[in-house]
XYZ file of N, CA and C in Angstrom:
684
model
N 6.230 0.792 0.904
C 5.129 0.816 -0.013
C 5.052 -0.104 -1.150
N 4.049 0.019 -1.312
C 2.954 -1.758 -1.721
C 3.322 -1.141 -3.526
N 3.981 -2.069 -4.138
C 4.096 -2.107 -5.565
C 2.751 -3.121 -6.511
N 2.055 -1.895 -7.248
C 1.184 -2.750 -8.105
C 1.156 -2.558 -9.268
N 0.772 -4.056 -10.260
C 1.065 -4.246 -11.537
C -0.713 -3.525 -12.301
N -0.497 -2.645 -13.322
C -1.865 -2.581 -13.217
C -1.969 -3.039 -14.900
N -2.415 -3.378 -15.411
C -2.647 -4.042 -16.733
C -3.929 -4.001 -17.397
N -4.185 -2.814 -18.649
C -5.220 -2.251 -19.286
C -5.019 -1.893 -20.508
N -5.706 -2.395 -21.352
C -5.511 -1.332 -22.745
C -6.093 -0.287 -23.081
N -6.576 0.199 -22.098
C -7.341 1.355 -22.139
C -6.252 2.508 -21.640
N -5.825 3.712 -22.238
C -4.698 4.253 -21.444
C -5.525 5.382 -20.657
N -6.487 5.773 -20.861
C -7.276 6.708 -20.288
C -7.760 5.425 -18.563
N -7.920 4.649 -18.419
C -8.422 3.691 -17.062
C -6.813 3.705 -16.741
N -6.060 3.363 -17.523
C -4.457 3.188 -16.787
C -3.806 4.625 -16.463
N -4.183 5.711 -16.690
C -4.016 6.959 -16.080
C -4.474 7.569 -14.991
N -6.026 7.161 -14.963
C -6.703 7.164 -14.114
C -6.305 6.283 -12.391
N -6.025 5.150 -12.878
C -5.669 4.459 -11.627
C -4.173 4.610 -11.078
N -3.320 4.703 -12.237
C -1.952 5.218 -11.876
C -2.245 6.485 -10.880
N -2.746 7.694 -11.596
C -2.464 8.994 -10.800
C -3.148 8.389 -8.916
N -4.133 7.630 -8.888
C -5.120 8.034 -7.958
C -3.956 6.673 -6.779
N -4.027 5.936 -7.421
C -2.973 5.076 -6.160
C -1.508 5.370 -6.304
N -0.584 6.453 -6.687
C 0.330 6.841 -7.036
C 0.195 7.935 -5.413
N -1.014 8.782 -5.489
C -1.016 9.642 -4.787
C -1.537 8.444 -3.541
N -2.358 7.663 -3.269
C -2.193 6.673 -2.004
C -1.108 6.663 -1.514
N 0.434 6.841 -2.158
C 1.611 6.134 -1.715
C 2.242 4.849 -2.291
N 1.087 4.359 -3.598
C 1.916 2.995 -4.164
C 2.624 3.773 -5.182
N 3.517 1.892 -5.490
C 4.330 2.304 -6.483
C 3.760 1.550 -7.852
N 3.766 1.623 -8.797
C 2.968 1.228 -10.049
C 3.648 0.913 -11.236
N 3.456 -0.176 -11.632
C 4.351 -0.850 -12.758
C 2.687 -1.037 -14.320
N 3.285 -0.639 -15.268
C 2.477 -0.489 -16.206
C 2.501 -1.829 -17.321
N 1.122 -2.437 -18.079
C 1.502 -3.090 -19.079
C 0.175 -2.834 -19.801
N 0.384 -2.735 -21.292
C -1.117 -2.537 -21.888
C -1.871 -3.861 -22.393
N -0.642 -5.098 -21.991
C -0.751 -6.504 -22.634
C -0.614 -7.557 -22.047
N -1.342 -8.683 -22.227
C -0.922 -9.819 -21.190
C 0.703 -10.386 -21.251
N 1.461 -10.577 -22.588
C 2.600 -10.887 -22.472
C 3.497 -9.910 -21.650
N 3.145 -8.700 -22.127
C 4.057 -8.086 -21.329
C 3.734 -7.863 -19.570
N 2.273 -8.027 -19.087
C 2.240 -8.145 -17.629
C 3.116 -9.307 -17.314
N 2.866 -10.485 -17.962
C 3.668 -11.645 -17.367
C 5.308 -11.597 -17.107
N 6.043 -10.994 -18.294
C 7.122 -10.333 -18.457
C 7.546 -9.655 -17.144
N 6.451 -8.530 -16.684
C 6.976 -7.881 -15.535
C 6.723 -8.489 -13.962
N 5.957 -9.169 -14.315
C 5.511 -10.230 -13.245
C 6.749 -10.963 -12.847
N 7.321 -11.290 -13.979
C 8.256 -12.648 -13.566
C 9.313 -11.997 -13.222
N 10.023 -10.646 -13.713
C 10.999 -10.106 -13.275
C 10.716 -8.891 -12.000
N 9.381 -8.200 -11.465
C 9.563 -7.463 -10.461
C 8.872 -8.020 -9.433
N 9.195 -7.496 -8.034
C 8.655 -7.693 -6.620
C 7.366 -7.148 -6.455
N 6.331 -7.919 -6.829
C 4.552 -7.497 -6.589
C 3.972 -7.665 -5.461
N 2.633 -6.555 -5.390
C 2.291 -6.749 -4.160
C 1.091 -7.415 -4.304
N 0.251 -7.021 -5.448
C -0.867 -7.229 -6.564
C -0.605 -6.942 -7.679
N -1.782 -7.174 -8.303
C -2.150 -6.966 -10.093
C -3.666 -6.726 -10.059
N -3.586 -5.736 -10.738
C -5.284 -5.344 -11.301
C -4.801 -5.344 -12.601
N -5.714 -6.311 -12.881
C -6.118 -6.935 -14.469
C -7.592 -6.876 -15.023
N -7.169 -5.810 -16.169
C -8.338 -5.807 -16.875
C -8.761 -7.414 -17.570
N -10.179 -7.799 -17.439
C -10.639 -8.657 -17.933
C -10.720 -9.121 -19.466
N -10.892 -7.675 -20.122
C -11.309 -8.004 -21.802
C -10.105 -7.180 -22.369
N -8.834 -8.050 -23.007
C -7.324 -7.371 -23.651
C -7.879 -8.250 -24.895
N -7.222 -7.427 -26.082
C -7.000 -8.510 -27.327
C -5.793 -9.458 -27.323
N -5.811 -10.432 -27.929
C -4.876 -11.210 -27.341
C -5.078 -12.050 -27.051
N -4.159 -12.300 -25.784
C -4.320 -12.941 -24.461
C -4.963 -11.982 -23.630
N -6.158 -12.337 -23.040
C -6.932 -12.033 -22.016
C -7.049 -11.877 -20.920
N -7.925 -11.292 -19.638
C -7.661 -11.250 -18.472
C -6.990 -12.667 -17.531
N -8.089 -13.648 -18.205
C -8.259 -15.149 -18.042
C -7.041 -15.581 -17.605
N -6.660 -15.547 -19.444
C -5.599 -16.518 -19.532
C -4.451 -16.060 -18.729
N -4.245 -14.353 -18.406
C -3.116 -13.992 -18.090
C -3.005 -14.383 -16.699
N -4.335 -14.372 -15.984
C -4.213 -15.034 -14.597
C -3.666 -16.201 -14.342
N -4.279 -17.379 -15.433
C -3.781 -18.874 -15.241
C -2.206 -18.795 -15.368
N -1.684 -18.162 -16.561
C -0.114 -17.765 -16.152
C 0.556 -17.390 -15.281
N -0.121 -16.519 -14.737
C 0.555 -15.691 -13.408
C 0.504 -16.460 -12.409
N -0.521 -17.221 -12.069
C -0.462 -18.804 -11.283
C 0.526 -19.445 -11.139
N 0.945 -19.886 -11.928
C 2.065 -20.720 -12.253
C 3.490 -20.066 -11.685
N 3.584 -18.623 -11.250
C 4.864 -18.062 -10.808
C 4.293 -17.371 -9.692
N 3.467 -16.946 -9.645
C 3.249 -16.105 -8.336
C 1.816 -15.796 -7.802
N 1.515 -15.733 -6.271
C 0.324 -15.886 -5.649
C 0.114 -14.499 -5.195
N 0.417 -13.701 -5.730
C 0.086 -12.085 -5.415
C -1.455 -12.047 -5.984
N -1.903 -11.234 -5.120
C -3.134 -10.767 -5.050
C -3.859 -10.388 -6.515
N -4.973 -10.677 -7.334
C -5.331 -10.282 -8.351
C -7.086 -9.775 -8.360
N -7.176 -8.316 -8.563
C -8.232 -7.639 -8.923
C -8.549 -7.726 -10.637
N -9.595 -8.171 -11.249
C -10.058 -8.088 -12.307
C -10.865 -7.043 -12.202
N -10.854 -6.145 -13.544
C -11.814 -4.945 -14.293
C -12.167 -5.409 -15.229
N -13.675 -5.458 -15.491
C -14.148 -5.230 -16.678
C -15.642 -4.501 -16.435
N -15.621 -4.610 -17.933
C -17.013 -3.554 -18.335
C -18.577 -4.557 -18.331
N -17.768 -5.541 -18.068
C -19.341 -6.302 -18.143
C -19.147 -7.101 -16.523
N -20.392 -7.221 -15.970
C -20.648 -7.662 -15.076
C -21.463 -9.291 -14.674
N -21.059 -9.823 -16.009
C -21.913 -10.976 -15.882
C -21.417 -12.038 -15.072
N -22.114 -12.827 -14.569
C -21.759 -14.047 -13.340
C -20.507 -14.705 -14.064
N -21.046 -15.236 -15.392
C -20.390 -16.454 -15.938
C -18.723 -15.953 -15.797
N -18.557 -14.504 -16.323
C -17.331 -14.106 -15.947
C -16.529 -13.895 -14.905
N -17.217 -13.529 -13.704
C -16.780 -13.326 -12.195
C -16.336 -14.967 -12.264
N -16.766 -16.043 -12.310
C -16.732 -17.517 -12.247
C -15.300 -17.357 -12.524
N -15.516 -17.465 -14.029
C -14.286 -17.572 -15.200
C -13.115 -16.748 -14.244
N -13.225 -15.854 -13.948
C -11.924 -14.753 -13.087
C -11.551 -15.434 -12.149
N -12.842 -16.159 -10.839
C -12.311 -16.887 -9.900
C -11.794 -17.872 -9.956
N -11.905 -18.783 -10.599
C -11.766 -20.180 -11.267
C -10.180 -20.029 -11.837
N -9.778 -19.085 -12.609
C -8.354 -18.978 -13.096
C -7.548 -18.580 -11.966
N -7.954 -18.311 -10.990
C -6.938 -17.355 -9.262
C -7.283 -16.139 -9.051
N -7.957 -15.444 -9.144
C -8.413 -14.424 -9.341
C -9.112 -14.133 -7.642
N -8.615 -12.843 -6.884
C -8.884 -12.715 -5.525
C -10.266 -11.748 -5.577
N -10.681 -10.751 -6.504
C -11.845 -10.030 -6.492
C -11.926 -9.550 -8.028
N -13.158 -9.193 -7.838
C -13.737 -8.791 -9.256
C -14.550 -7.015 -9.318
N -14.357 -6.104 -9.687
C -14.520 -4.782 -9.880
C -15.069 -4.748 -11.553
N -16.463 -4.472 -11.314
C -17.353 -3.823 -12.571
C -17.225 -2.360 -13.211
N -16.820 -2.183 -14.044
C -16.506 -0.744 -14.693
C -18.042 -0.135 -14.965
N -18.200 1.002 -15.020
C -16.940 1.832 -14.360
C -17.131 2.031 -13.096
N -16.399 2.010 -11.808
C -15.658 1.660 -10.632
C -15.201 2.772 -9.794
N -15.117 2.915 -8.528
C -14.852 3.991 -7.869
C -13.289 3.638 -7.351
N -12.762 4.742 -7.683
C -11.148 4.874 -7.004
C -10.738 4.205 -5.918
N -11.932 5.076 -5.169
C -11.347 4.515 -3.346
C -11.848 3.097 -3.346
N -13.054 2.791 -3.942
C -13.230 0.983 -3.674
C -12.216 0.339 -4.622
N -11.624 0.706 -5.323
C -10.393 0.068 -6.018
C -9.165 -0.032 -4.846
N -8.865 1.131 -4.461
C -7.848 1.294 -3.911
C -8.223 0.479 -2.134
N -9.156 0.448 -1.669
C -9.518 -0.255 -0.304
C -9.580 -1.788 -0.715
N -10.123 -2.204 -2.482
C -9.903 -3.764 -2.045
C -8.746 -3.933 -2.366
N -7.852 -2.832 -2.726
C -6.110 -3.353 -3.168
C -5.724 -3.835 -1.725
N -6.168 -2.906 -0.865
C -5.315 -2.898 0.200
C -5.381 -3.673 1.178
N -6.979 -3.938 1.091
C -7.282 -5.478 2.150
C -6.638 -6.654 1.560
N -7.073 -7.207 0.483
C -6.004 -7.762 -0.533
C -4.641 -7.959 -0.043
N -3.517 -7.034 -0.454
C -2.235 -7.284 0.127
C -2.326 -7.651 1.425
N -3.195 -7.132 2.428
C -2.716 -7.536 3.872
C -2.948 -8.383 4.245
N -3.981 -8.985 3.531
C -4.282 -10.352 3.718
C -3.069 -11.346 3.272
N -2.733 -11.335 1.972
C -1.861 -11.506 1.244
C -0.532 -11.483 2.273
N -0.054 -10.509 3.005
C 1.194 -10.326 3.935
C 0.607 -11.061 5.118
N -0.491 -11.250 5.585
C -0.890 -11.707 6.820
C -0.861 -10.831 7.970
N -1.404 -9.753 7.222
C -1.693 -8.151 8.067
C -3.123 -8.147 8.767
N -3.407 -8.917 10.089
C -4.715 -8.864 10.116
C -5.175 -7.765 10.919
N -6.204 -7.637 10.969
C -6.759 -6.185 12.020
C -6.874 -6.539 13.196
N -7.525 -5.699 13.745
C -7.896 -5.246 15.566
C -6.623 -5.221 16.250
N -5.324 -5.498 16.171
C -4.607 -5.040 16.864
C -4.491 -3.008 16.997
N -4.895 -2.692 18.086
C -4.663 -0.889 18.229
C -3.264 -0.829 19.192
N -2.212 0.372 18.651
C -1.126 0.369 19.503
C -1.961 2.145 19.729
N -1.750 2.032 21.046
C -1.934 3.269 22.274
C -1.008 4.004 22.890
N -0.922 5.066 22.652
C 0.347 5.618 23.300
C -0.349 6.595 23.903
N -0.921 6.590 25.420
C -1.407 7.711 26.061
C -2.612 8.317 25.141
N -3.417 9.099 24.871
C -4.324 9.350 24.173
C -4.308 9.074 22.470
N -2.928 8.620 21.878
C -2.520 8.502 20.801
C -3.217 7.189 20.131
N -3.937 6.507 19.892
C -4.433 5.165 19.193
C -3.873 5.428 17.511
N -3.298 3.988 17.125
C -2.638 3.582 16.177
C -3.334 2.524 15.573
N -4.606 2.375 14.736
C -5.326 1.139 15.048
C -4.626 0.515 13.320
N -4.418 -0.424 13.523
C -3.352 -1.331 12.289
C -4.587 -2.142 11.694
N -5.910 -2.106 11.985
C -6.659 -2.812 11.667
C -7.456 -2.075 10.607
N -8.006 -0.885 10.688
C -8.504 0.382 10.285
C -8.021 1.007 9.260
N -6.944 1.014 9.975
C -5.358 1.863 9.271
C -5.687 3.477 9.641
N -5.980 3.773 10.848
C -6.664 4.602 11.318
C -5.559 5.676 12.395
N -5.317 6.840 12.905
C -4.800 7.545 13.859
C -5.377 8.597 14.427
N -6.106 7.752 15.864
C -6.970 9.168 16.306
C -6.206 9.404 17.278
N -6.971 10.632 18.138
C -6.416 11.440 19.088
C -7.077 11.675 19.870
N -7.568 11.840 20.893
C -8.839 12.102 21.355
C -9.952 12.210 20.893
N -10.604 11.098 19.935
C -11.695 11.100 19.428
C -11.425 11.562 17.678
N -10.727 12.481 17.562
C -9.835 13.291 16.531
C -9.306 12.185 15.679
N -9.230 12.489 14.238
C -8.415 11.918 13.132
C -7.904 12.541 11.919
N -6.903 12.335 11.755
C -6.040 12.390 10.054
C -5.625 11.420 8.922
N -5.936 11.818 7.843
C -5.777 10.614 6.962
C -3.912 10.412 6.622
N -3.769 9.261 7.083
C -2.448 9.082 6.214
C -2.699 8.174 5.103
N -1.647 8.863 4.080
C -1.723 7.526 3.060
C -1.000 6.052 3.530
N -0.998 5.246 2.321
C -0.476 3.841 2.579
C 0.771 4.076 3.681
N 1.743 5.164 2.462
C 2.952 4.889 2.777
C 3.365 5.377 3.706
N 2.820 6.935 4.259
C 2.855 7.618 5.952
C 2.604 6.405 6.857
N 1.155 6.114 6.830
C 0.559 4.859 7.783
C 1.784 3.787 8.070
N 2.275 3.215 6.949
C 3.144 2.087 7.507
C 4.532 2.572 7.751
N 4.956 3.766 7.882
C 6.624 4.224 8.349
C 6.103 4.554 9.612
N 4.642 5.438 9.869
C 4.103 5.604 11.079
C 3.983 4.121 12.223
N 3.460 3.087 11.498
C 3.020 2.083 12.334
C 4.293 0.865 12.746
N 4.873 1.284 11.683
C 6.407 0.213 11.842
C 7.011 0.916 12.908
N 7.839 2.530 13.060
C 7.985 2.654 13.951
C 7.430 2.365 15.340
N 5.990 2.592 14.896
C 5.438 2.581 17.073
C 5.502 1.565 17.382
N 5.123 0.019 16.747
C 5.452 -1.247 17.016
C 6.796 -1.597 17.407
N 7.757 -0.569 17.626
C 9.246 -0.706 17.876
C 9.633 0.457 18.673
N 9.184 1.345 19.450
C 9.127 2.087 20.291
C 10.495 2.343 20.953
N 11.118 3.111 20.713
C 12.351 3.330 21.373
C 13.902 3.026 20.596
N 13.246 1.999 19.232
C 14.530 1.708 19.170
C 14.516 2.146 17.279
N 15.667 2.826 17.128
C 16.383 3.589 16.364
C 16.664 2.824 15.043
N 15.783 3.256 13.643
C 16.151 2.543 12.527
C 17.042 3.126 11.166
N 17.116 3.130 10.770
C 17.968 3.522 9.670
C 17.228 4.068 8.887
N 18.078 4.790 7.702
C 17.195 5.118 6.580
C 17.378 3.549 6.003
N 18.521 2.463 5.799
C 18.441 1.464 5.364
C 17.326 0.410 5.513
N 17.188 0.390 6.679
C 16.484 -0.592 7.418
C 15.092 -0.095 7.308
N 14.312 0.993 7.032
C 13.141 1.809 6.996
C 12.888 1.212 5.261
N 13.750 1.230 4.444
C 13.547 1.122 2.845
C 13.696 -0.303 2.838
N 13.779 -1.297 3.556
C 13.867 -2.730 3.456
C 12.508 -3.509 3.985
N 12.588 -2.758 4.861
C 11.437 -3.006 6.213
C 10.055 -2.426 5.321
N 10.053 -1.131 5.045
C 8.512 -0.376 4.518
C 8.030 0.158 3.363
N 9.374 0.857 3.107
C 9.621 1.600 1.534
C 9.895 0.768 0.549
N 10.187 -0.678 0.529
C 10.625 -1.510 -0.305
C 10.900 -0.956 -1.692
N 11.695 -0.136 -1.633
C 12.310 0.453 -3.292
C 14.211 0.392 -2.889
N 14.912 0.214 -3.943
C 16.290 0.501 -3.883
C 16.719 1.777 -3.001
N 17.549 1.207 -2.320
C 18.346 2.698 -1.303
C 19.124 3.598 -1.959
N 19.324 3.110 -3.675
C 19.830 4.239 -4.588
C 18.952 5.139 -4.806
N 17.959 5.123 -4.763
C 16.768 6.570 -4.789
C 16.809 7.354 -4.103
N 17.992 7.413 -3.173
C 18.205 8.809 -2.425
C 17.599 8.483 -1.244
N 17.661 9.560 -0.137
C 17.216 9.561 1.157
C 16.076 10.727 1.085
N 16.094 11.602 0.016
C 15.339 12.354 0.080
C 13.711 12.432 0.188
N 13.306 11.322 -0.437
C 12.096 10.762 -0.753
C 11.391 10.471 0.748
N 12.356 9.491 1.624
C 11.612 8.781 2.880
C 11.944 10.087 4.161
N 13.021 11.176 3.563
C 12.756 12.413 4.956
C 11.808 13.207 4.267
N 11.052 13.452 3.316
C 9.657 14.284 3.002
C 8.679 13.493 3.595
N 8.605 11.867 3.019
C 7.685 11.559 3.646
C 7.406 11.113 5.146
N 8.814 11.236 5.886
C 8.517 11.663 7.419
C 8.401 13.008 7.771
N 8.585 14.053 7.122
C 8.122 15.142 7.555
C 6.717 15.373 7.052
N 6.238 15.013 6.360
C 4.639 14.633 6.359
C 4.125 13.772 7.713
N 4.281 12.732 8.158
C 3.993 11.869 9.019
C 3.843 12.979 10.622
N 5.062 13.948 10.563
C 5.611 14.493 11.513
C 4.290 15.522 11.668
N 4.261 16.310 10.516
C 3.432 17.015 10.739
C 1.587 16.926 10.859
N 1.768 15.875 10.533
C 0.143 15.395 10.603
C -0.164 15.220 11.882
N 0.652 14.584 12.680
C 0.761 14.629 14.174
C 1.194 15.601 15.037
N 1.792 16.356 14.791
C 1.632 17.851 14.842
C 0.054 18.390 15.006
N -0.187 18.514 13.687
C -2.206 18.910 13.668
C -3.141 18.231 14.367
N -2.752 17.055 14.823
C -3.663 15.683 15.378
C -3.733 16.126 17.114
N -2.054 16.113 17.538
C -2.018 16.251 19.128
C -0.746 17.333 18.904
N -1.368 18.427 19.111
C -0.246 19.667 19.314
C 0.875 19.785 19.990
N 1.672 19.821 20.099
C 2.988 19.882 21.130
C 3.604 18.571 21.674
N 2.963 17.355 20.959
C 3.532 16.401 21.524
C 4.667 15.622 20.235
N 5.553 15.456 20.574
C 6.080 14.685 19.414
C 7.047 13.516 19.915
N 6.157 12.710 19.147
C 6.352 11.075 18.815
C 7.427 10.728 18.049
N 7.945 11.387 17.003
C 8.870 10.936 16.227
C 10.237 11.187 16.193
N 11.561 10.992 16.754
C 12.569 11.730 16.928
C 13.624 11.277 16.189
N 14.062 12.324 15.380
C 15.739 12.212 14.559
C 16.897 11.668 14.965
N 17.472 11.148 14.946
C 18.695 10.676 16.127
C 19.666 10.775 14.552
N 20.096 11.840 14.925
C 21.400 12.444 14.044
C 22.440 11.312 13.416
N 22.205 11.495 11.774
C 22.769 10.359 11.385
C 23.074 9.066 11.491
N 21.499 8.326 12.328
C 21.745 7.300 12.429
C 20.004 6.803 11.889
N 19.025 7.785 12.142
C 17.569 7.635 11.651
C 17.005 7.698 12.721
N 15.767 7.277 12.574
C 14.342 7.543 13.213
C 14.184 6.544 14.204
N 13.088 7.386 15.522
C 12.900 6.400 16.489
C 11.189 6.828 16.922
N 10.364 5.823 17.075
C 9.162 6.615 17.544
C 9.420 6.663 19.306
N 9.321 7.738 20.261
C 9.281 8.149 21.269
C 7.990 7.950 22.271
N 7.888 7.702 23.539
C 6.783 7.983 24.128
C 7.299 8.189 25.573
N 7.030 9.387 26.318
C 7.029 9.265 27.199
C 5.714 9.602 27.874
N 5.015 8.522 29.416
C 3.954 8.425 29.690
C 3.858 9.628 30.205
N 2.415 10.458 30.295
C 2.353 11.160 30.817
C 1.731 11.585 32.688
N 1.950 12.161 33.053
C 2.221 12.021 34.761
C 1.229 12.990 35.264
């Protein structure tokens, strides 16, 4: 689960961004000013920052400069102005990307995901194949005989992690550490629910084929028996 810090003094924009990204499987932290954003960034493990360019007091450029002293996480600027000078200032301060308001939430999430993947050195091009099932790590797609089903960010990451290690059993704790990236004391229910959704989508995509096995009291593993 990617953790993103959203920084904007407009509560409506914050609410819209947070609701959409949570729906896609992200964790979010919120700040409506520069000092709070820097305090959160210094204490939390973040994967990216979505940063408003124009804020009262400490603006986004100043926040980005200060942030670069403690972190290299991707920063995507949001601005109501599309001036070339503003874009240059943001990039020179250490920003990675720039979106002008109004913007598409779909595009924001796509840019976020690509920047985070690059940050974590996850490069595209690899496709895991299990018979007719294809798990495209670059496009983040799951395909079966030409058909596909949409997976959220977290669902895809869980499936891809298990599929990259077929036959190996992973405990809940290991999945939290490697994929979920949230404290285990939040309970097991969330990861069980997410895994159930992954199974349901796989069943819808390729009926009658069961790729994920629950190993009682141990965790989950990806199983593939080659068809003969």
